[in-house]
Structure formats: structure tokens, C-alpha cells
mmCIF file of C-alpha atoms and ligand atoms in Angstrom:
data_model
loop_
_atom_site.group_PDB
_atom_site.id
_atom_site.type_symbol
_atom_site.label_atom_id
_atom_site.label_comp_id
_atom_site.label_asym_id
_atom_site.label_seq_id
_atom_site.Cartn_x
_atom_site.Cartn_y
_atom_site.Cartn_z
ATOM 1 C CA MET A 4 54.949 -21.891 12.519
ATOM 2 C CA ASN A 5 52.019 -20.211 10.751
ATOM 3 C CA LEU A 6 51.863 -19.734 7.019
ATOM 4 C CA LEU A 7 49.719 -17.191 5.179
ATOM 5 C CA VAL A 8 48.925 -18.413 1.651
ATOM 6 C CA THR A 9 47.170 -15.914 -0.608
ATOM 7 C CA GLY A 10 44.980 -16.918 -3.550
ATOM 8 C CA ALA A 11 44.752 -20.553 -2.471
ATOM 9 C CA ALA A 12 41.144 -21.030 -3.554
ATOM 10 C CA GLY A 13 42.539 -20.866 -7.100
ATOM 11 C CA PHE A 14 44.296 -23.450 -9.238
ATOM 12 C CA ILE A 15 47.943 -23.471 -8.103
ATOM 13 C CA GLY A 16 47.546 -22.086 -4.566
ATOM 14 C CA SER A 17 45.005 -24.761 -3.666
ATOM 15 C CA ALA A 18 47.270 -27.502 -5.058
ATOM 16 C CA TYR A 19 50.067 -26.072 -2.899
ATOM 17 C CA VAL A 20 47.916 -26.129 0.266
ATOM 18 C CA ARG A 21 46.694 -29.669 -0.484
ATOM 19 C CA MET A 22 50.320 -30.744 -0.944
ATOM 20 C CA LEU A 23 51.330 -29.112 2.350
ATOM 21 C CA LEU A 24 48.529 -30.709 4.340
ATOM 22 C CA THR A 25 48.290 -34.151 2.756
ATOM 23 C CA THR A 26 51.872 -35.192 1.993
ATOM 24 C CA GLY A 27 53.569 -34.446 5.311
ATOM 25 C CA ALA A 28 55.271 -31.345 3.845
ATOM 26 C CA ALA A 29 53.741 -29.101 6.527
ATOM 27 C CA GLN A 30 54.994 -31.332 9.336
ATOM 28 C CA ALA A 31 58.417 -31.690 7.743
ATOM 29 C CA SER A 32 58.975 -27.925 7.834
ATOM 30 C CA GLY A 33 57.273 -27.208 11.169
ATOM 31 C CA VAL A 34 54.127 -25.612 9.730
ATOM 32 C CA CYS A 35 51.256 -26.139 12.163
ATOM 33 C CA GLY A 36 48.749 -23.623 10.804
ATOM 34 C CA VAL A 37 47.885 -22.470 7.287
ATOM 35 C CA THR A 38 45.711 -19.402 6.741
ATOM 36 C CA VAL A 39 44.336 -18.905 3.253
ATOM 37 C CA LEU A 40 43.403 -15.365 2.225
ATOM 38 C CA ASP A 41 41.305 -15.254 -0.945
ATOM 39 C CA ASN A 42 38.504 -12.928 -2.027
ATOM 40 C CA LEU A 43 36.896 -15.659 -4.170
ATOM 41 C CA THR A 44 36.952 -14.152 -7.641
ATOM 42 C CA TYR A 45 35.371 -15.975 -10.598
ATOM 43 C CA ALA A 46 38.593 -18.036 -10.880
ATOM 44 C CA SER A 47 38.346 -19.511 -7.377
ATOM 45 C CA ASN A 48 36.475 -22.490 -6.019
ATOM 46 C CA LEU A 49 36.217 -23.308 -2.319
ATOM 47 C CA ASP A 50 35.746 -26.971 -3.220
ATOM 48 C CA ASN A 51 39.457 -26.898 -4.037
ATOM 49 C CA LEU A 52 40.243 -26.849 -0.303
ATOM 50 C CA ASP A 53 39.483 -29.295 2.521
ATOM 51 C CA LEU A 54 37.987 -26.796 4.968
ATOM 52 C CA SER A 55 37.442 -29.543 7.566
ATOM 53 C CA ASP A 56 41.213 -29.775 8.183
ATOM 54 C CA PRO A 57 41.753 -28.206 11.645
ATOM 55 C CA ARG A 58 45.141 -26.827 10.570
ATOM 56 C CA LEU A 59 43.500 -24.752 7.820
ATOM 57 C CA THR A 60 41.800 -21.380 8.345
ATOM 58 C CA PHE A 61 40.037 -19.785 5.407
ATOM 59 C CA VAL A 62 39.545 -16.007 5.344
ATOM 60 C CA ARG A 63 37.522 -14.435 2.582
ATOM 61 C CA GLY A 64 39.127 -11.072 1.896
ATOM 62 C CA ASP A 65 41.090 -8.848 -0.437
ATOM 63 C CA ILE A 66 44.895 -8.650 -0.419
ATOM 64 C CA CYS A 67 44.451 -4.879 -0.999
ATOM 65 C CA ASP A 68 42.639 -4.538 2.358
ATOM 66 C CA ALA A 69 45.532 -3.298 4.522
ATOM 67 C CA ARG A 70 43.655 -3.584 7.830
ATOM 68 C CA LEU A 71 42.639 -7.177 7.210
ATOM 69 C CA VAL A 72 46.107 -8.057 5.929
ATOM 70 C CA ASP A 73 47.657 -6.482 9.060
ATOM 71 C CA ARG A 74 45.384 -8.518 11.306
ATOM 72 C CA LEU A 75 46.429 -11.748 9.598
ATOM 73 C CA MET A 76 50.098 -10.803 9.335
ATOM 74 C CA GLU A 77 50.301 -10.388 13.134
ATOM 75 C CA LYS A 78 49.944 -14.170 13.420
ATOM 76 C CA THR A 79 52.017 -15.026 10.336
ATOM 77 C CA ASP A 80 55.592 -16.280 10.243
ATOM 78 C CA GLN A 81 55.895 -16.765 6.478
ATOM 79 C CA VAL A 82 53.891 -15.774 3.389
ATOM 80 C CA VAL A 83 53.438 -17.630 0.111
ATOM 81 C CA HIS A 84 51.791 -15.212 -2.313
ATOM 82 C CA PHE A 85 49.809 -16.721 -5.193
ATOM 83 C CA ALA A 86 46.829 -14.322 -5.356
ATOM 84 C CA ALA A 87 46.574 -12.604 -8.721
ATOM 85 C CA GLU A 88 44.415 -11.913 -11.690
ATOM 86 C CA SER A 89 45.919 -14.499 -13.992
ATOM 87 C CA HIS A 90 44.268 -14.580 -17.429
ATOM 88 C CA VAL A 91 46.078 -12.697 -20.223
ATOM 89 C CA ASP A 92 42.966 -12.278 -22.411
ATOM 90 C CA ARG A 93 41.088 -10.594 -19.575
ATOM 91 C CA SER A 94 44.017 -8.194 -19.035
ATOM 92 C CA ILE A 95 43.817 -7.211 -22.709
ATOM 93 C CA ALA A 96 40.084 -6.494 -22.358
ATOM 94 C CA SER A 97 40.600 -4.468 -19.156
ATOM 95 C CA ALA A 98 43.825 -3.994 -17.192
ATOM 96 C CA ASP A 99 42.371 -2.152 -14.207
ATOM 97 C CA VAL A 100 41.871 -5.051 -11.799
ATOM 98 C CA PHE A 101 45.243 -6.530 -12.839
ATOM 99 C CA VAL A 102 47.079 -3.434 -11.646
ATOM 100 C CA ARG A 103 44.996 -3.258 -8.480
ATOM 101 C CA THR A 104 45.373 -6.898 -7.417
ATOM 102 C CA ASN A 105 48.759 -7.805 -8.828
ATOM 103 C CA VAL A 106 50.613 -4.569 -8.058
ATOM 104 C CA THR A 107 48.774 -2.794 -5.224
ATOM 105 C CA GLY A 108 47.813 -6.080 -3.579
ATOM 106 C CA THR A 109 51.419 -7.273 -3.556
ATOM 107 C CA GLN A 110 52.628 -3.924 -2.199
ATOM 108 C CA THR A 111 49.989 -4.105 0.568
ATOM 109 C CA LEU A 112 51.225 -7.541 1.604
ATOM 110 C CA LEU A 113 54.891 -6.507 1.466
ATOM 111 C CA ASP A 114 54.297 -3.389 3.588
ATOM 112 C CA SER A 115 52.402 -5.410 6.141
ATOM 113 C CA ALA A 116 55.110 -8.093 6.205
ATOM 114 C CA LEU A 117 57.644 -5.355 6.883
ATOM 115 C CA ARG A 118 55.575 -3.819 9.700
ATOM 116 C CA HIS A 119 55.186 -7.177 11.412
ATOM 117 C CA GLY A 120 58.706 -8.524 10.958
ATOM 118 C CA THR A 121 57.420 -11.452 8.864
ATOM 119 C CA LYS A 122 60.287 -13.849 8.449
ATOM 120 C CA ARG A 123 59.889 -14.937 4.826
ATOM 121 C CA PHE A 124 57.890 -13.913 1.745
ATOM 122 C CA VAL A 125 57.714 -16.153 -1.324
ATOM 123 C CA HIS A 126 56.378 -14.258 -4.337
ATOM 124 C CA VAL A 127 55.007 -16.453 -7.138
ATOM 125 C CA SER A 128 55.819 -14.823 -10.470
ATOM 126 C CA THR A 129 55.806 -16.123 -14.040
ATOM 127 C CA ASP A 130 57.996 -16.712 -17.106
ATOM 128 C CA GLU A 131 55.832 -14.153 -18.940
ATOM 129 C CA VAL A 132 57.765 -11.327 -17.232
ATOM 130 C CA TYR A 133 60.727 -12.029 -19.573
ATOM 131 C CA GLY A 134 58.595 -11.408 -22.659
ATOM 132 C CA SER A 135 58.841 -13.340 -25.897
ATOM 133 C CA VAL A 136 62.088 -15.300 -26.340
ATOM 134 C CA GLU A 137 62.694 -16.115 -30.001
ATOM 135 C CA SER A 138 65.598 -18.475 -29.280
ATOM 136 C CA GLY A 139 67.507 -19.764 -26.273
ATOM 137 C CA SER A 140 66.123 -19.606 -22.729
ATOM 138 C CA SER A 141 65.721 -16.825 -20.150
ATOM 139 C CA THR A 142 68.000 -16.869 -17.131
ATOM 140 C CA GLU A 143 67.259 -15.116 -13.852
ATOM 141 C CA GLN A 144 69.747 -12.388 -14.822
ATOM 142 C CA ASP A 145 67.882 -11.417 -18.005
ATOM 143 C CA ALA A 146 66.085 -8.079 -18.106
ATOM 144 C CA LEU A 147 62.309 -8.195 -17.778
ATOM 145 C CA ASP A 148 60.486 -7.256 -20.972
ATOM 146 C CA PRO A 149 56.788 -8.020 -20.457
ATOM 147 C CA ASN A 150 54.278 -7.471 -23.244
ATOM 148 C CA SER A 151 50.699 -8.123 -22.067
ATOM 149 C CA PRO A 152 49.100 -6.044 -19.299
ATOM 150 C CA TYR A 153 49.013 -9.260 -17.219
ATOM 151 C CA ALA A 154 52.745 -9.828 -17.678
ATOM 152 C CA ALA A 155 53.503 -6.154 -17.019
ATOM 153 C CA SER A 156 51.541 -6.227 -13.748
ATOM 154 C CA LYS A 157 53.347 -9.411 -12.701
ATOM 155 C CA ALA A 158 56.721 -7.875 -13.616
ATOM 156 C CA ALA A 159 55.869 -4.810 -11.521
ATOM 157 C CA SER A 160 54.968 -6.939 -8.504
ATOM 158 C CA ASP A 161 58.007 -9.188 -9.000
ATOM 159 C CA LEU A 162 60.355 -6.157 -9.019
ATOM 160 C CA LEU A 163 58.537 -4.565 -6.081
ATOM 161 C CA ALA A 164 59.015 -7.750 -4.063
ATOM 162 C CA LEU A 165 62.736 -7.811 -4.864
ATOM 163 C CA SER A 166 63.016 -4.114 -3.995
ATOM 164 C CA TYR A 167 61.749 -4.863 -0.463
ATOM 165 C CA HIS A 168 64.617 -7.280 -0.074
ATOM 166 C CA ARG A 169 67.235 -4.832 -1.347
ATOM 167 C CA THR A 170 65.832 -1.784 0.446
ATOM 168 C CA HIS A 171 64.475 -3.271 3.674
ATOM 169 C CA ASP A 172 66.288 -6.609 3.898
ATOM 170 C CA LEU A 173 62.957 -8.457 3.920
ATOM 171 C CA ASP A 174 63.541 -12.156 3.164
ATOM 172 C CA VAL A 175 61.849 -12.213 -0.249
ATOM 173 C CA ARG A 176 62.207 -15.140 -2.685
ATOM 174 C CA VAL A 177 60.723 -15.032 -6.182
ATOM 175 C CA THR A 178 59.713 -17.953 -8.406
ATOM 176 C CA ARG A 179 59.181 -17.518 -12.160
ATOM 177 C CA CYS A 180 57.423 -20.570 -13.527
ATOM 178 C CA THR A 181 56.330 -21.764 -16.945
ATOM 179 C CA ASN A 182 52.740 -22.657 -17.928
ATOM 180 C CA ASN A 183 51.029 -24.961 -15.434
ATOM 181 C CA TYR A 184 48.373 -27.550 -16.150
ATOM 182 C CA GLY A 185 46.492 -30.100 -14.080
ATOM 183 C CA PRO A 186 43.204 -30.662 -12.254
ATOM 184 C CA ARG A 187 41.083 -27.730 -11.027
ATOM 185 C CA GLN A 188 42.327 -25.125 -13.503
ATOM 186 C CA PHE A 189 39.577 -22.697 -14.466
ATOM 187 C CA PRO A 190 38.220 -23.709 -17.906
ATOM 188 C CA GLU A 191 39.205 -20.491 -19.675
ATOM 189 C CA LYS A 192 42.883 -21.513 -19.896
ATOM 190 C CA ILE A 193 43.831 -23.503 -22.994
ATOM 191 C CA ILE A 194 44.172 -27.047 -21.583
ATOM 192 C CA PRO A 195 40.973 -27.173 -19.466
ATOM 193 C CA LEU A 196 39.083 -25.093 -22.052
ATOM 194 C CA PHE A 197 39.958 -27.542 -24.825
ATOM 195 C CA LEU A 198 39.447 -30.697 -22.713
ATOM 196 C CA THR A 199 36.036 -29.625 -21.407
ATOM 197 C CA SER A 200 34.857 -28.408 -24.831
ATOM 198 C CA LEU A 201 35.954 -31.656 -26.490
ATOM 199 C CA LEU A 202 34.371 -33.742 -23.709
ATOM 200 C CA ASP A 203 31.149 -31.815 -24.368
ATOM 201 C CA GLY A 204 31.308 -32.620 -28.099
ATOM 202 C CA GLY A 205 32.123 -29.023 -29.041
ATOM 203 C CA ASP A 206 34.940 -27.441 -31.036
ATOM 204 C CA VAL A 207 38.001 -25.547 -29.829
ATOM 205 C CA PRO A 208 39.434 -22.132 -30.844
ATOM 206 C CA LEU A 209 43.110 -22.097 -31.880
ATOM 207 C CA TYR A 210 44.774 -18.665 -32.000
ATOM 208 C CA GLY A 211 46.517 -17.438 -35.192
ATOM 209 C CA ASP A 212 48.786 -19.955 -36.888
ATOM 210 C CA GLY A 213 48.979 -22.085 -33.718
ATOM 211 C CA LEU A 214 52.778 -21.853 -33.681
ATOM 212 C CA ASN A 215 53.187 -19.923 -30.422
ATOM 213 C CA ARG A 216 55.328 -22.044 -28.125
ATOM 214 C CA ARG A 217 55.008 -22.637 -24.379
ATOM 215 C CA ASP A 218 56.806 -24.827 -21.845
ATOM 216 C CA TRP A 219 54.453 -26.976 -19.716
ATOM 217 C CA LEU A 220 54.740 -28.108 -16.084
ATOM 218 C CA TYR A 221 52.310 -30.271 -14.097
ATOM 219 C CA VAL A 222 50.913 -28.195 -11.252
ATOM 220 C CA ASP A 223 52.099 -30.501 -8.429
ATOM 221 C CA ASP A 224 55.672 -30.150 -9.702
ATOM 222 C CA HIS A 225 55.350 -26.363 -9.532
ATOM 223 C CA CYS A 226 54.051 -26.667 -5.944
ATOM 224 C CA ARG A 227 56.985 -28.828 -4.895
ATOM 225 C CA ALA A 228 59.341 -26.261 -6.435
ATOM 226 C CA VAL A 229 57.665 -23.406 -4.535
ATOM 227 C CA GLU A 230 58.080 -25.441 -1.351
ATOM 228 C CA LEU A 231 61.769 -26.024 -2.119
ATOM 229 C CA VAL A 232 62.224 -22.279 -2.596
ATOM 230 C CA ARG A 233 60.386 -21.560 0.668
ATOM 231 C CA THR A 234 62.336 -24.075 2.720
ATOM 232 C CA SER A 235 65.758 -24.181 1.020
ATOM 233 C CA GLY A 236 66.057 -21.088 -1.174
ATOM 234 C CA SER A 237 68.026 -17.952 -0.392
ATOM 235 C CA PRO A 238 66.771 -14.461 0.481
ATOM 236 C CA GLY A 239 66.629 -12.041 -2.443
ATOM 237 C CA ARG A 240 67.032 -14.822 -4.983
ATOM 238 C CA VAL A 241 64.929 -15.490 -8.099
ATOM 239 C CA TYR A 242 64.309 -19.082 -9.224
ATOM 240 C CA ASN A 243 63.129 -20.008 -12.714
ATOM 241 C CA ILE A 244 60.939 -23.123 -12.591
ATOM 242 C CA GLY A 245 60.845 -24.929 -15.929
ATOM 243 C CA GLY A 246 58.701 -27.773 -17.178
ATOM 244 C CA GLY A 247 60.894 -29.344 -19.828
ATOM 245 C CA THR A 248 58.048 -29.866 -22.321
ATOM 246 C CA GLU A 249 58.060 -27.160 -24.966
ATOM 247 C CA LEU A 250 55.158 -27.427 -27.415
ATOM 248 C CA SER A 251 53.591 -25.220 -30.047
ATOM 249 C CA ASN A 252 49.883 -24.644 -29.470
ATOM 250 C CA ARG A 253 49.269 -26.813 -32.551
ATOM 251 C CA GLU A 254 51.266 -29.669 -31.037
ATOM 252 C CA LEU A 255 49.463 -29.212 -27.722
ATOM 253 C CA THR A 256 46.110 -29.268 -29.532
ATOM 254 C CA GLY A 257 47.107 -32.543 -31.217
ATOM 255 C CA HIS A 258 47.760 -34.104 -27.783
ATOM 256 C CA LEU A 259 44.437 -32.831 -26.404
ATOM 257 C CA LEU A 260 42.489 -34.093 -29.431
ATOM 258 C CA ALA A 261 44.136 -37.501 -29.084
ATOM 259 C CA ALA A 262 43.375 -37.650 -25.342
ATOM 260 C CA CYS A 263 39.685 -37.022 -26.120
ATOM 261 C CA GLY A 264 39.550 -39.316 -29.176
ATOM 262 C CA ALA A 265 38.752 -36.327 -31.434
ATOM 263 C CA ASP A 266 40.201 -35.136 -34.766
ATOM 264 C CA TRP A 267 41.197 -31.829 -36.376
ATOM 265 C CA SER A 268 37.663 -31.187 -37.680
ATOM 266 C CA ARG A 269 36.917 -29.976 -34.123
ATOM 267 C CA VAL A 270 39.490 -27.146 -34.371
ATOM 268 C CA ARG A 271 38.397 -23.616 -35.332
ATOM 269 C CA TYR A 272 41.150 -21.150 -36.241
ATOM 270 C CA VAL A 273 40.461 -17.732 -34.675
ATOM 271 C CA PRO A 274 42.252 -14.364 -35.044
ATOM 272 C CA ASP A 275 45.415 -14.192 -32.974
ATOM 273 C CA ARG A 276 45.501 -12.694 -29.472
ATOM 274 C CA LYS A 277 46.718 -9.072 -29.573
ATOM 275 C CA GLY A 278 50.467 -8.851 -28.877
ATOM 276 C CA HIS A 279 50.654 -12.650 -28.555
ATOM 277 C CA ASP A 280 54.131 -13.614 -27.301
ATOM 278 C CA ARG A 281 55.670 -16.125 -29.688
ATOM 279 C CA ARG A 282 57.658 -18.187 -27.258
ATOM 280 C CA TYR A 283 58.589 -18.513 -23.573
ATOM 281 C CA SER A 284 61.495 -20.639 -22.434
ATOM 282 C CA LEU A 285 63.288 -20.790 -19.099
ATOM 283 C CA ASP A 286 66.776 -21.842 -18.113
ATOM 284 C CA ASP A 287 66.078 -23.401 -14.711
ATOM 285 C CA THR A 288 69.616 -24.587 -13.970
ATOM 286 C CA ARG A 289 69.622 -22.664 -10.680
ATOM 287 C CA ALA A 290 66.518 -24.389 -9.267
ATOM 288 C CA ARG A 291 67.831 -27.765 -10.426
ATOM 289 C CA THR A 292 71.385 -27.397 -9.093
ATOM 290 C CA GLU A 293 70.789 -25.347 -5.937
ATOM 291 C CA LEU A 294 67.447 -26.833 -4.847
ATOM 292 C CA GLY A 295 67.276 -30.209 -6.602
ATOM 293 C CA HIS A 296 64.091 -29.272 -8.497
ATOM 294 C CA ARG A 297 63.077 -32.189 -10.764
ATOM 295 C CA PRO A 298 59.585 -32.461 -12.257
ATOM 296 C CA ARG A 299 58.151 -35.888 -11.384
ATOM 297 C CA HIS A 300 55.503 -35.880 -14.115
ATOM 298 C CA ASP A 301 56.362 -36.131 -17.785
ATOM 299 C CA PHE A 302 53.833 -34.548 -20.127
ATOM 300 C CA ALA A 303 52.186 -37.864 -21.086
ATOM 301 C CA SER A 304 51.442 -38.893 -17.495
ATOM 302 C CA GLY A 305 50.477 -35.350 -16.449
ATOM 303 C CA LEU A 306 48.071 -34.992 -19.359
ATOM 304 C CA ALA A 307 46.559 -38.437 -18.694
ATOM 305 C CA ALA A 308 45.949 -37.459 -15.043
ATOM 306 C CA THR A 309 44.475 -34.107 -16.115
ATOM 307 C CA PHE A 310 42.194 -35.658 -18.731
ATOM 308 C CA ALA A 311 40.999 -38.280 -16.208
ATOM 309 C CA TRP A 312 40.219 -35.585 -13.658
ATOM 310 C CA TYR A 313 38.137 -33.440 -16.041
ATOM 311 C CA HIS A 314 36.445 -36.572 -17.370
ATOM 312 C CA ASP A 315 35.453 -37.668 -13.843
ATOM 313 C CA ASN A 316 34.612 -34.269 -12.313
ATOM 314 C CA ARG A 317 31.943 -32.647 -14.440
ATOM 315 C CA ASP A 318 30.268 -31.384 -11.255
ATOM 316 C CA TRP A 319 33.283 -29.137 -10.702
ATOM 317 C CA TRP A 320 33.536 -27.563 -14.150
ATOM 318 C CA GLU A 321 30.064 -27.632 -15.714
ATOM 319 C CA PRO A 322 28.694 -24.767 -13.555
ATOM 320 C CA LEU A 323 31.819 -22.710 -14.356
ATOM 321 C CA LYS A 324 31.389 -23.256 -18.108
ATOM 322 C CA ARG A 325 27.714 -22.331 -17.868
ATOM 323 C CA ARG A 326 28.692 -19.065 -16.155
ATOM 324 C CA LEU A 327 31.359 -18.361 -18.808
ATOM 325 C CA THR A 328 28.936 -18.785 -21.689
ATOM 326 C CA ALA A 329 25.898 -17.119 -19.996
HETATM 327 P P1 LIG B 409 43.985 -18.509 -10.472
HETATM 328 O O1 LIG B 409 43.404 -17.388 -11.278
HETATM 329 O O2 LIG B 409 43.497 -19.893 -10.657
HETATM 330 O O3 LIG B 409 43.821 -18.174 -8.910
HETATM 331 C C1 LIG B 409 44.036 -16.908 -8.384
HETATM 332 C C2 LIG B 409 43.386 -16.853 -7.002
HETATM 333 O O4 LIG B 409 43.655 -15.544 -6.466
HETATM 334 C C3 LIG B 409 41.859 -17.022 -7.031
HETATM 335 O O5 LIG B 409 41.462 -17.948 -6.045
HETATM 336 C C4 LIG B 409 41.347 -15.631 -6.736
HETATM 337 O O6 LIG B 409 40.097 -15.623 -6.056
HETATM 338 C C5 LIG B 409 42.468 -15.064 -5.873
HETATM 339 N N1 LIG B 409 42.477 -13.588 -5.903
HETATM 340 C C6 LIG B 409 42.425 -12.789 -7.007
HETATM 341 N N2 LIG B 409 42.402 -11.497 -6.629
HETATM 342 C C7 LIG B 409 42.473 -11.479 -5.268
HETATM 343 C C8 LIG B 409 42.495 -10.440 -4.304
HETATM 344 N N3 LIG B 409 42.443 -9.159 -4.665
HETATM 345 N N4 LIG B 409 42.558 -10.776 -3.000
HETATM 346 C C9 LIG B 409 42.594 -12.083 -2.620
HETATM 347 N N5 LIG B 409 42.577 -13.101 -3.491
HETATM 348 C C10 LIG B 409 42.516 -12.815 -4.805
HETATM 349 O O7 LIG B 409 45.542 -18.401 -10.728
HETATM 350 P P2 LIG B 409 46.649 -19.554 -10.754
HETATM 351 O O8 LIG B 409 46.752 -20.084 -12.129
HETATM 352 O O9 LIG B 409 46.415 -20.489 -9.624
HETATM 353 O O10 LIG B 409 47.978 -18.695 -10.506
HETATM 354 C C11 LIG B 409 48.459 -18.476 -9.180
HETATM 355 C C12 LIG B 409 49.719 -17.632 -9.257
HETATM 356 O O11 LIG B 409 50.696 -18.289 -10.045
HETATM 357 C C13 LIG B 409 49.495 -16.263 -9.911
HETATM 358 O O12 LIG B 409 50.256 -15.314 -9.207
HETATM 359 C C14 LIG B 409 50.039 -16.448 -11.320
HETATM 360 O O13 LIG B 409 50.500 -15.227 -11.848
HETATM 361 C C15 LIG B 409 51.164 -17.432 -11.066
HETATM 362 N N6 LIG B 409 51.533 -18.288 -12.218
HETATM 363 C C16 LIG B 409 50.560 -18.998 -12.872
HETATM 364 C C17 LIG B 409 50.925 -19.836 -13.926
HETATM 365 C C18 LIG B 409 49.892 -20.666 -14.657
HETATM 366 O O14 LIG B 409 50.233 -21.323 -15.647
HETATM 367 N N7 LIG B 409 48.623 -20.694 -14.211
HETATM 368 C C19 LIG B 409 52.271 -19.941 -14.302
HETATM 369 C C20 LIG B 409 53.235 -19.202 -13.601
HETATM 370 C C21 LIG B 409 52.849 -18.394 -12.549
#
């Protein structure tokens, strides 16, 4: 069986492909070929993939390119769709590419999957589609109420994907996951930004009062959940994927300072992000009871592994930081 994985030169998609090809997961589910489609935006890094693996084919290209997508879909049995513009701050500065990639790109893939009778389509969405949740936790039945342009574009693509199931009976499965962290995350997101800045002896910018709350999941646990949804989920079903570690940004900053042996003098308070959602929280009972999803990493061990990776892999992130600050 051949799998098309979009966006797998990025953070989560590449972790998913590494998991498939190095842990026996591909063999276990009869996957013999994995094609990665990625147009290598600033957020990608080909070093994230082992291109010498004969089961892996890398294609540089745009998910909005219908002809290219059609050519790849002809040889595809199942799709796992990670490709997206993923940084909220960039969507606030300019939403254009977010609508193009996240909405039009997803529609292009869905149409092609339909034309070619693709057997399964896993769409990777996010908890941000539910909007800010002041108390309690979002269930899969809750209405979507996205606030940032990023979240709105993800909500649009999430609903489009589900509409192809309802309208065309395409086997679409949607995951909505909390904040991920781990090795190889582009150093504009809070955890790698703070770790790399602190490792460099610099300071770190904390938004507003620092009391916005997020739930954190180690990236490999997200990948195993996506794989459970692909192999054991049900068509047309949405699965919330929670992390179980809810922290305010202030609490998170405290953990990152401690990991780097730094103190609060390194923290700079900056004006809040526009429209900053106060809190995300997921009820992931469905993924736990129906699929047996259980994160293997608690926050302490996940953060230790993440810190160690950024500490030991300056070659990976220093050029990216230089480009960000140029
Ligand atoms: P990322 O920004 O690290 O990677 C995105 C990848 O998509 C990059 O390799 C990029 O080159 C590729 N890409 C972008 N536009 C493309 C296009 N037009 N054609 C082909 N490839 C394109 O993102 P990530 O953090 O790995 O997130 C992956 C997915 O998971 C996204 O859909 C995101 O919305 C979702 N998600 C992320 C998180 C998180 O905490 N990072 C949480 C929940 C869900």
C-alpha cells in the first residue's frame, strides 16, 4: 500500500514519517511506499527526513498544483495531510497564503482523492478551530468558533474535509490536536524559540500577562495518535487528541528557564498578540476509549528530550535563527 504524506518536511509530518519507517509501523499496516509532497517553505527542512530510505520518495511541489497532485494520487492508496501554513502570528500579519495553502490546498487534495478513488484521507486539524474555551473542554460535537486567520483557515479545511465524507462518501478522518512540542520544531514557535534564545544567552518575549493557557503534547505521541486514527479510526469521524499537560505561558516559561538554568531576568514582557485566545482544552475521551490513545511522554520527560535535542543540534537551528533575524 502506498501512502501520500503532505507537509512531511515540517515538524510533525517528518516525525510521523520517521515513526512509520523506523518503528515497524509501516510494515505493521502494510505500507510499502511513502511519498512526501512538500513545497519546502521556510518552515521545512529536508534534513528532517532520511532520503536514503528506499521506501521513501520525496516530491518537491505545491498541494495547490492539481496536475501534480493528480499524478501522485494515481499511485496513492491513502493520504495523511499535514501540509499547512502553521504560525498564528504570520497569519495575523498576512492571511493570504494561509487561505491558499490551508483551504485551497486541502480542497485540491480532496478533489483529487475523489477522482482517483483514494481509499482513506486523514486530515490533520487543530484544537484552535474550537476557539477560546474559558472553562471545561471542547468535545468533537462542539461548534467551531475560530478566532485567528490561521484557526479560521484550518476550520475551513477541517469542515471541507468532513463535507467530502458526507457528500461523496470519501473515507475522511479528522484529528484535532493540542499544541505539540519536540525536536525539529521551527524556532519561531514558543518552546523552540525560548530554548534556542536562552541557549544563546539571549532573552525571551512573553506575550501580555502570560496567563494564556495551552495543553501540551510531545510530537511523537501526536504521531502515534494520527496512526491510530489512520489504521483504526472510523470514516467521517473527528478525534480530539489531547496532551494532558495544561500550562499558562508563564508556567511554561518557568519550565523552560529551569531547563536552561536561567532566571526571570531573561524574560521581556511584550504587548499581547492581537485576538490572543485565552485557553484551549480538549476532551479526548473518544480517542482514548475508541482507539486506546495514551501519551507515552509526560511533560518532564518530553521537555528534557526536547532541551537535549536543541542543545545538541545547533547545526540544525542556528541557520534558521540567522534567517529569522536577518
Ligand atoms: P510546519 O509549519 O512545521 O510544517 C508544515 C509543512 O508544510 C512544511 O514542511 C511546509 O513546507 C509544508 N507546506 C506548506 N505549504 C505547502 C504547500 N502549499 N504545499 C506543500 N507543502 C506545503 O507545521 P507543523 O507544526 O508540522 O504542523 C503540521 C500540521 O499539524 C498542520 O496542518 C498544523 O495545522 C497541524 N497542527 C499543528 C500543531 C502544532 O502544535 N504544531 C498542533 C495541532 C495541529
